[in-house]
Coordinates of C-alpha atoms and ligand atoms in Angstrom, one line a residue:
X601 CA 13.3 2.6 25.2
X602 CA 14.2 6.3 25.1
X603 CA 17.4 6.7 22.9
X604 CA 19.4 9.3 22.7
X605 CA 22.0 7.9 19.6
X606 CA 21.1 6.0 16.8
X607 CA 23.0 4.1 13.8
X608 CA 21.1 3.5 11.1
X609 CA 23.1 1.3 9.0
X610 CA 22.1 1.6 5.2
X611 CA 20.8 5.0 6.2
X612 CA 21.0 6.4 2.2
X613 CA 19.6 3.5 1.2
X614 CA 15.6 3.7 0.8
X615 CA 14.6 1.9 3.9
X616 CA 17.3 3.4 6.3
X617 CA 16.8 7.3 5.3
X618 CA 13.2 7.0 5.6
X619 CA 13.9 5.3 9.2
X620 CA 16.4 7.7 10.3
X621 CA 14.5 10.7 9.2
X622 CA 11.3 10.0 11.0
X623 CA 13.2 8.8 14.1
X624 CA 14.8 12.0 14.1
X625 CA 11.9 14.3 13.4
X626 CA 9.9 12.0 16.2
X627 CA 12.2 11.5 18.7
X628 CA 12.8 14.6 20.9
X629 CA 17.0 14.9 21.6
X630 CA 18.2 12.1 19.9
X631 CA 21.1 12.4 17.5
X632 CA 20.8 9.9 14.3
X633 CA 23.6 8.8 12.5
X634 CA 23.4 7.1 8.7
X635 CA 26.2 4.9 7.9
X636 CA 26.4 4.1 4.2
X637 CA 29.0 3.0 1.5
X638 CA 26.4 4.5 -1.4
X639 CA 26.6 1.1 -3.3
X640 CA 23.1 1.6 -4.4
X641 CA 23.0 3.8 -7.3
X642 CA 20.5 6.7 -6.4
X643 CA 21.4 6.7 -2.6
X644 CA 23.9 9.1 -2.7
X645 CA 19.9 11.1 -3.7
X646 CA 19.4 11.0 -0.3
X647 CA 22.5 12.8 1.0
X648 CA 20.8 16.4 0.9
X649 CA 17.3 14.9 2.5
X650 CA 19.5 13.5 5.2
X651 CA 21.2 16.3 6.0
X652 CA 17.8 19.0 5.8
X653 CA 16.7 16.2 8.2
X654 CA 19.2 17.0 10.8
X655 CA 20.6 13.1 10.4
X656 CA 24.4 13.1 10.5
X657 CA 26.3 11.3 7.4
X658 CA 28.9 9.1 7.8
X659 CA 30.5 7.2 4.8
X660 CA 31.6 3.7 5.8
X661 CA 31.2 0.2 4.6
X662 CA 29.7 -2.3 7.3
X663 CA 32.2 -5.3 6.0
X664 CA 35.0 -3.3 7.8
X665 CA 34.4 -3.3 11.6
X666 CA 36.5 -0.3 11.8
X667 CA 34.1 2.0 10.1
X668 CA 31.5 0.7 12.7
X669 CA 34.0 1.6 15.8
X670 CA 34.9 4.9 14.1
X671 CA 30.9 6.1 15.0
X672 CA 31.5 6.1 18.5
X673 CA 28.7 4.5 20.9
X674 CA 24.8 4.6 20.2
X675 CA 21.8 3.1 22.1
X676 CA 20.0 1.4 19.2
X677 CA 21.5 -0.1 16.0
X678 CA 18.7 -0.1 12.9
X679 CA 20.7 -2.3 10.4
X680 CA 19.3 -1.3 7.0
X681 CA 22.7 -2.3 5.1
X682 CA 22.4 -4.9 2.6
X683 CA 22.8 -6.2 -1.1
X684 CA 19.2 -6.6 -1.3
X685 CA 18.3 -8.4 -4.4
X686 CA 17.9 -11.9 -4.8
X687 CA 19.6 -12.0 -8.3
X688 CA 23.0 -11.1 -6.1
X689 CA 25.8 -14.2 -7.0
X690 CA 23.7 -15.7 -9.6
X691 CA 25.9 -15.8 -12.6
X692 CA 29.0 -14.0 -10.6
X693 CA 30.6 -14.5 -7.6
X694 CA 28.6 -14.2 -4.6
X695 CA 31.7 -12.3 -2.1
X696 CA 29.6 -9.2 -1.8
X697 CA 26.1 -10.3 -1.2
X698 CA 27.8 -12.5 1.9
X699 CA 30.2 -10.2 2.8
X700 CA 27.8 -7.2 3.0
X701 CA 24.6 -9.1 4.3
X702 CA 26.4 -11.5 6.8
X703 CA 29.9 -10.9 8.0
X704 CA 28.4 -6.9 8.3
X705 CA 25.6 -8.1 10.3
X706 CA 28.4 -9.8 12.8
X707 CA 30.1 -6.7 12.8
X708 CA 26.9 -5.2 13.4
X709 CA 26.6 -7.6 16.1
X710 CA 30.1 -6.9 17.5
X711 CA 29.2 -3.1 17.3
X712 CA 26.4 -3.8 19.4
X713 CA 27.4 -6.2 22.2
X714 CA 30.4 -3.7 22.7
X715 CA 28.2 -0.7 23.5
X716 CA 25.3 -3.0 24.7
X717 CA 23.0 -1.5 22.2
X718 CA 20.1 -2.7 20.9
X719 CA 19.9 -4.1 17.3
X720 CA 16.5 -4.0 15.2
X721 CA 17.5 -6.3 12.1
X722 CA 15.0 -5.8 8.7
X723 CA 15.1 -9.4 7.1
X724 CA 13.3 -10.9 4.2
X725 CA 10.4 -12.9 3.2
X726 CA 13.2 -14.6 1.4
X727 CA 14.5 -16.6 4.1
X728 CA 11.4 -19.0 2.9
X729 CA 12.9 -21.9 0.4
X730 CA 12.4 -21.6 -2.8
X731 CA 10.7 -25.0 -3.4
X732 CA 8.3 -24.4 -0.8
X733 CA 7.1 -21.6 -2.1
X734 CA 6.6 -23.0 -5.4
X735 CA 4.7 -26.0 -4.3
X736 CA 1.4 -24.2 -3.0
X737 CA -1.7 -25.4 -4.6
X738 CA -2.3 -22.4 -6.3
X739 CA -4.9 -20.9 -8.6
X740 CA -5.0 -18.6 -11.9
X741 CA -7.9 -16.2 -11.8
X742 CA -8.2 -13.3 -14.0
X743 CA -5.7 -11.4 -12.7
X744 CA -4.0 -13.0 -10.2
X745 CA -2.9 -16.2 -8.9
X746 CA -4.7 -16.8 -5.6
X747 CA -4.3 -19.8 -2.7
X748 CA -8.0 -21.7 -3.0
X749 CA -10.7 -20.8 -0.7
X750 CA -10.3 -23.3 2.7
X751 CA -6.7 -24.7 1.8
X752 CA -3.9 -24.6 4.0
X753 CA -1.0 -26.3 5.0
X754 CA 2.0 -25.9 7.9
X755 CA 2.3 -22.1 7.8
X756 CA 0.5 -21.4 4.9
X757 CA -3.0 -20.6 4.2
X758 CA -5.4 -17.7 2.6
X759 CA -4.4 -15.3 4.9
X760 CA -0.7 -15.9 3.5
X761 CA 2.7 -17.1 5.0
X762 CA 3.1 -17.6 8.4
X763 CA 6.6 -18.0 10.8
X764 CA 6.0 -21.8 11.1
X765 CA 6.4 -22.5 7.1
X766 CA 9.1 -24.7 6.2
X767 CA 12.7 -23.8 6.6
X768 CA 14.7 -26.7 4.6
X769 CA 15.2 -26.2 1.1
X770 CA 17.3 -23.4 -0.7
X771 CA 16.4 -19.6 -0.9
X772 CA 19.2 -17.7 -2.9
X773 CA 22.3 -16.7 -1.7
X774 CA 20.6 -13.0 -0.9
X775 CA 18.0 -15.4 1.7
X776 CA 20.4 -17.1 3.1
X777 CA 22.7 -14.6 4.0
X778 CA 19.8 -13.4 6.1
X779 CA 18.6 -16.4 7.5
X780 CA 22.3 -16.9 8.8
X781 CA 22.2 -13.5 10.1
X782 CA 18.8 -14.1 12.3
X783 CA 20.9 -17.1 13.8
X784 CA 23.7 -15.5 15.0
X785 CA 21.4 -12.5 16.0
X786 CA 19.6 -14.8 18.2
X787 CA 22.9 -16.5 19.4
X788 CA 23.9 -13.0 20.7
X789 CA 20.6 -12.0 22.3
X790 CA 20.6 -15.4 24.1
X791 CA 24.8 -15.1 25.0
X792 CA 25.4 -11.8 25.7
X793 CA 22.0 -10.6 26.6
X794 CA 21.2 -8.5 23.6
X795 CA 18.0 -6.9 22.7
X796 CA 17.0 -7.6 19.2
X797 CA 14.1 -7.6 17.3
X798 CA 13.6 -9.2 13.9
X799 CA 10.9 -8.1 11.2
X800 CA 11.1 -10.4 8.0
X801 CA 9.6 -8.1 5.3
X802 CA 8.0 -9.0 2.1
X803 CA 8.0 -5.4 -0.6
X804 CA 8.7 -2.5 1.0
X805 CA 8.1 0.0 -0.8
X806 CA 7.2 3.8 -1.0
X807 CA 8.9 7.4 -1.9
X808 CA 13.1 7.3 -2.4
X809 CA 13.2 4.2 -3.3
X810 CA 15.5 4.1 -6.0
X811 CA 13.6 1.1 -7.8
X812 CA 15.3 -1.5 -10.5
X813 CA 14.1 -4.8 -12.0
X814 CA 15.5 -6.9 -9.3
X815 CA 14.6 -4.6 -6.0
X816 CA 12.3 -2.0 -6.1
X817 CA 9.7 -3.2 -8.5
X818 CA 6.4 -1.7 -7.3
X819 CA 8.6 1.8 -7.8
X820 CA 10.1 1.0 -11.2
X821 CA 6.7 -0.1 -12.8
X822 CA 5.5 3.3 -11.9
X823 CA 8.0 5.3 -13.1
X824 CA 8.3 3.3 -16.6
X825 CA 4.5 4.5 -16.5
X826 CA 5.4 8.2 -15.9
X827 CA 8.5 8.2 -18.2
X828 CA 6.8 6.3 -20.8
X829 CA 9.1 3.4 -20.8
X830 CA 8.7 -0.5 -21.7
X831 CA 8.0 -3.0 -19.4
X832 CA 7.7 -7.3 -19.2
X833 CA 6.2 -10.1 -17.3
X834 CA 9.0 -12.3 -16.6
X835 CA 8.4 -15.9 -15.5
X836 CA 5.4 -18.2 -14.7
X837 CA 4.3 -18.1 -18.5
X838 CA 4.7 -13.8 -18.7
X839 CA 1.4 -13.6 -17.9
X840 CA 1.9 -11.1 -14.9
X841 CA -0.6 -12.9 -12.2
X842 CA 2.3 -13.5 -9.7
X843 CA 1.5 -11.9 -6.4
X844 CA 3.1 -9.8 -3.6
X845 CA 2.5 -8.1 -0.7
X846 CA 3.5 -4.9 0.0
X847 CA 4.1 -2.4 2.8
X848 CA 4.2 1.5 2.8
X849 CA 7.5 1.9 4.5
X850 CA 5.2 4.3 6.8
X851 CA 3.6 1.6 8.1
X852 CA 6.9 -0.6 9.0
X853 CA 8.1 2.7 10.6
X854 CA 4.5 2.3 12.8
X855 CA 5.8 -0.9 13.9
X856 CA 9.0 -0.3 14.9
X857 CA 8.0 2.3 16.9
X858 CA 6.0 0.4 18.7
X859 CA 8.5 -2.2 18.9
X860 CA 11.2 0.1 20.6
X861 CA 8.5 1.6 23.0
X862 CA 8.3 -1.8 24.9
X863 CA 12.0 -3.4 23.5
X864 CA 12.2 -5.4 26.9
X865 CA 9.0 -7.1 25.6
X866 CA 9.8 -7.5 22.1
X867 CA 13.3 -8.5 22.5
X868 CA 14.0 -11.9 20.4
X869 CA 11.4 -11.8 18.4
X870 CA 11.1 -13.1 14.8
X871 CA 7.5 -12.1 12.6
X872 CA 6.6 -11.6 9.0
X873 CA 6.1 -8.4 8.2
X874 CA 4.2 -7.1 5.6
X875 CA 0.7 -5.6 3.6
X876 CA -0.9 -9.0 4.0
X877 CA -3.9 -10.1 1.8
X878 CA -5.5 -6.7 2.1
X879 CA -2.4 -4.5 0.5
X880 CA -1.5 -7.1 -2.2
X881 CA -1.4 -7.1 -5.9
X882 CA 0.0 -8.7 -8.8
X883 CA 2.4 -7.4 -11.5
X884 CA -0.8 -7.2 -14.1
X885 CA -3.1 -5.3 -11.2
X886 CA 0.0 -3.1 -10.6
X887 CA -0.2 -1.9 -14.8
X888 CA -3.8 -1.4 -14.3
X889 CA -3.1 1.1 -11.3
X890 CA -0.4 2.8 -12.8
X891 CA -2.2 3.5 -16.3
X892 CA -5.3 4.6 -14.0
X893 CA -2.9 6.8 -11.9
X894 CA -0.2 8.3 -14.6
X895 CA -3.5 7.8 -17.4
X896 CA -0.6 6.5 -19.6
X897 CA -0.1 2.6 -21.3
X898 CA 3.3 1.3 -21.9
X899 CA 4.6 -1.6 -24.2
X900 CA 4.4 -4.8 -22.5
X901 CA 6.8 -7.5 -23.1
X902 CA 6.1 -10.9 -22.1
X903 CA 8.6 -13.8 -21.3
X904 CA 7.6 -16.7 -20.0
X905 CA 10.5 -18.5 -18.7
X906 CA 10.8 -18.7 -15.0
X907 CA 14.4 -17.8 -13.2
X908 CA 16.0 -20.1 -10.6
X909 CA 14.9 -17.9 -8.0
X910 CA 11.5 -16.5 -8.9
X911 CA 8.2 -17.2 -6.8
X912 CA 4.7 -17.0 -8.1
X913 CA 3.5 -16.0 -4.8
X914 CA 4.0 -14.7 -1.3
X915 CA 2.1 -12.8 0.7
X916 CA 2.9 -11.9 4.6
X917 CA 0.8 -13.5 7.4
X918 CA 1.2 -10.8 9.8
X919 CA -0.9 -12.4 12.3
X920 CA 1.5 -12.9 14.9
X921 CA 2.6 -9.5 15.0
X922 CA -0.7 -7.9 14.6
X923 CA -2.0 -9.9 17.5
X924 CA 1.3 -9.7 19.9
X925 CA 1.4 -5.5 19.1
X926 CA -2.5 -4.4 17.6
X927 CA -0.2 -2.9 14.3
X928 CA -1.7 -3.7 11.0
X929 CA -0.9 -2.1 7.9
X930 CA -3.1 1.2 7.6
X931 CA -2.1 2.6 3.6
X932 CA -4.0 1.0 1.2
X933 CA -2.4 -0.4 -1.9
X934 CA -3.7 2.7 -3.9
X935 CA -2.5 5.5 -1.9
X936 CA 1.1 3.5 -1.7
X937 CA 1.1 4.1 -5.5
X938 CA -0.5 7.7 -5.3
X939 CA 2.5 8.2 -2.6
X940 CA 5.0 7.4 -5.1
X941 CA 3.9 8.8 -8.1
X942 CA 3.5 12.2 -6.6
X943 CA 7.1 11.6 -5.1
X944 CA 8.6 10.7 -8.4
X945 CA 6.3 13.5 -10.4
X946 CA 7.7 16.0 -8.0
X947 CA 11.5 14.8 -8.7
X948 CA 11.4 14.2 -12.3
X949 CA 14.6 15.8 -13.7
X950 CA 16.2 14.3 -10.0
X951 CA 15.2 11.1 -10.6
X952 CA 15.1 10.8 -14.3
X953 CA 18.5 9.9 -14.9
X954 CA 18.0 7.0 -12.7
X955 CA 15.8 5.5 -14.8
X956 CA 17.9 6.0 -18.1
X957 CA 15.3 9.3 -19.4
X958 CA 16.3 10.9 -22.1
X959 CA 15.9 14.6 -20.6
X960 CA 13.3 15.4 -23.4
X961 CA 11.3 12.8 -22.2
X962 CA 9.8 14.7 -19.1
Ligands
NAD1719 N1 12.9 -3.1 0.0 C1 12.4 -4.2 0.2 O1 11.4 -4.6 -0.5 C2 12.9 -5.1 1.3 C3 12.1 -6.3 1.7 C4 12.6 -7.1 2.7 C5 13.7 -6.8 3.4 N2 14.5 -5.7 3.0 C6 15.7 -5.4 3.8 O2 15.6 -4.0 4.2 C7 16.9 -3.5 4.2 C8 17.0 -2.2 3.5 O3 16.7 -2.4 2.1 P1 16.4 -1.3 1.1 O4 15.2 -1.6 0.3 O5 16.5 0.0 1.8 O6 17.7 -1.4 0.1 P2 18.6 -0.2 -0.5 O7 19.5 -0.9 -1.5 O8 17.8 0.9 -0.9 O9 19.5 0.2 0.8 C9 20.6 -0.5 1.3 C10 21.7 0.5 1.5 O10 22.8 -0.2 2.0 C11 24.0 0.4 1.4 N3 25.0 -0.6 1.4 C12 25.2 -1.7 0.6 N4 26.3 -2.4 0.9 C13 26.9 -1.7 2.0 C14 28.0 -1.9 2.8 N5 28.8 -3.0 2.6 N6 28.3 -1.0 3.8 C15 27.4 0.0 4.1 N7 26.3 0.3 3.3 C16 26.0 -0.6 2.3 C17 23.6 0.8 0.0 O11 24.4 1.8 -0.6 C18 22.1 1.2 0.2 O12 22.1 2.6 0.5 C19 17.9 -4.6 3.7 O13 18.4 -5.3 4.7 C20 16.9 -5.5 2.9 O14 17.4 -6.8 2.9 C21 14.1 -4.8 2.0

């Protein structure tokens, strides 16, 4: 697929303005547009970057269908928008989390069966139960938990979680919202013809994203390092050994490149995406790289108590993508963290009120 217009919805948020940025730099002709209500506190960051990138701005707020009609036609819809935490409705009502991450993907949707554009969606590990998560036969080594040598079970196994795990069970009102959203994405490609493409990410992460305690982790523990802030293992006993992939946000813009060079091909399909085994870590291997990198320690709090929707463990199976498209991760797990230190070391004072630094602190 050659495009020549692009919505990237979310396009301030960290995903989206890395996406439309290299699209536009890559792609020879083609206008991007970023649509974004700046609910994420630091995307408005991105504003400047976005516009020194030649990507056009437009302020709107996917839950209103008319902001989407107000962009005019495009050829590919990248929809980056979301309440992305999976703390979202605990404790509080849940109308945003649904109303951004669903009804705006059937706007999305709407958007895109109008103009017949194609839609590439970014879902979530998260759309895998809670329960089933939980239950894997896991194992506490020294610094990580770890699935046992040999074991394996209906899409799970060393390599990590695969497409065909489990569906029933609940996932958080952030999960579900997704989950939904893949459904009716997939009613749309198979109704109206469509071309879609789904990626279910576990952590993305890499430079401008604006990181917090409940999205954006791998970010915030580095800059607590740099700023010389506390930190805490939360959950499964606060001892820090619960795992994660994670994926430069390079290497998912690899994929989707890929992906949109043969869309006919790819159209209606559904992988995990993510760092796999290889580019994995837990939250106490994450301190040890961030002392190593920023040569700094930080208090350590510890609380053991785990939250409704915490899992000790996932890690991407990216098999099925890797062998349907030859991509596989390429940055390593240590120049991910080298990436984003030298991001946020470069943007102190920007950055530093993000992250609550008092501005003698630097
Ligand atoms: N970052 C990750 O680890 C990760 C992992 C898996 C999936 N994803 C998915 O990738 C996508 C991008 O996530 P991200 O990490 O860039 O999050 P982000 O919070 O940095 O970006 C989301 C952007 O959407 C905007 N937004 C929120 N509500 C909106 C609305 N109603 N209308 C218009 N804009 C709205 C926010 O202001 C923000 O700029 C999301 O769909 C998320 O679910 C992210």
């Amino acid at each position: 697929m050659n495009p020549k217009r692009i919505v990237v919805t979310g396009g301030a948020g960290f995903v989206g303005s890395n996406l439309a940025l290299f699209l536009k730099r890559d792609l020879e002709g083609v206008e991007v547009v970023a649509l974004d209500n700046l609910k994420r506190r630091g995307s408005e960051l991105s504003l400047e970057r976005l516009r020194r990138g030649g990507v056009l701005f437009q302020h709107g707020d996917i839950r209103s269908p008319e902001d989407l009609d107000a962009l005019g036609a495009a050829d590919l819809i990248v929809e980056c928008s979301a309440e992305p935490s999976v703390q979202a409705g605990y404790g509080g009502s849940p109308a945003y989390v649904i109303h951004t991450n669903l009804s705006g993907t059937i706007h999305c949707l709407e958007y895109a069966r109008k103009h017949d554009c194609a839609l590439m969606f970014l879902s979530t590990s998260r759309v895998y139960p809670i329960a089933g998560l939980r239950a894997l036969p896991l194992e506490e080594q020294t610094t990580r938990l770890v699935i046992p040598h040999g074991q394996g079970g209906l899409g799970w196994s060393e390599a990590g979680i695969a497409e065909s795990f489990p569906l029933q069970g609940s996932r958080s009102i952030y999960g579900t919202t997704k989950l939904a959203s893949e459904l009716l994405i997939e009613e749309y490609r198979a109704m109206y013809g469509l071309r879609t493409i789904i990626n279910r990410c576990g952590i993305l992460t890499g430079p401008w994203q604006m990181g917090k305690v409940d999205q954006g982790v791998i970010v915030l523990w580095m800059a607590h390092h740099l700023f010389g802030l506390p930190l805490g293992y939360m959950g499964f006993g606060g001892t820090g050994k619960q795992v994660r992939d994670l994926l430069h946000v390079e290497d998912l813009y690899d994929l989707l490149r890929i992906q949109l060079a043969d869309l006919e091909r790819h159209s209606g399909s559904v992988h995990n995406v993510g760092g796999g085994r290889e580019v994995s870590i837990s939250l106490r291997e994450l301190t040890d790289f961030c002392v190593r990198i920023t040569g700094r320690s930080v208090p350590m709090g510890a609380d053991p108590v785990t939250r409704d929707f915490d899992v000790p463990y996932y890690i991407s199976d990216h098999d099925q993508v890797t062998r349907l498209t030859g991509w596989r991760p390429k940055r390593s797990v240590e120049q991910t963290l080298l990436d984003i230190h030298a991001w946020i070391r470069d943007n102190r004072a920007l950055l530093s009120p993000l992250f609550g630094v008092p501005i003698d602190n630097h």
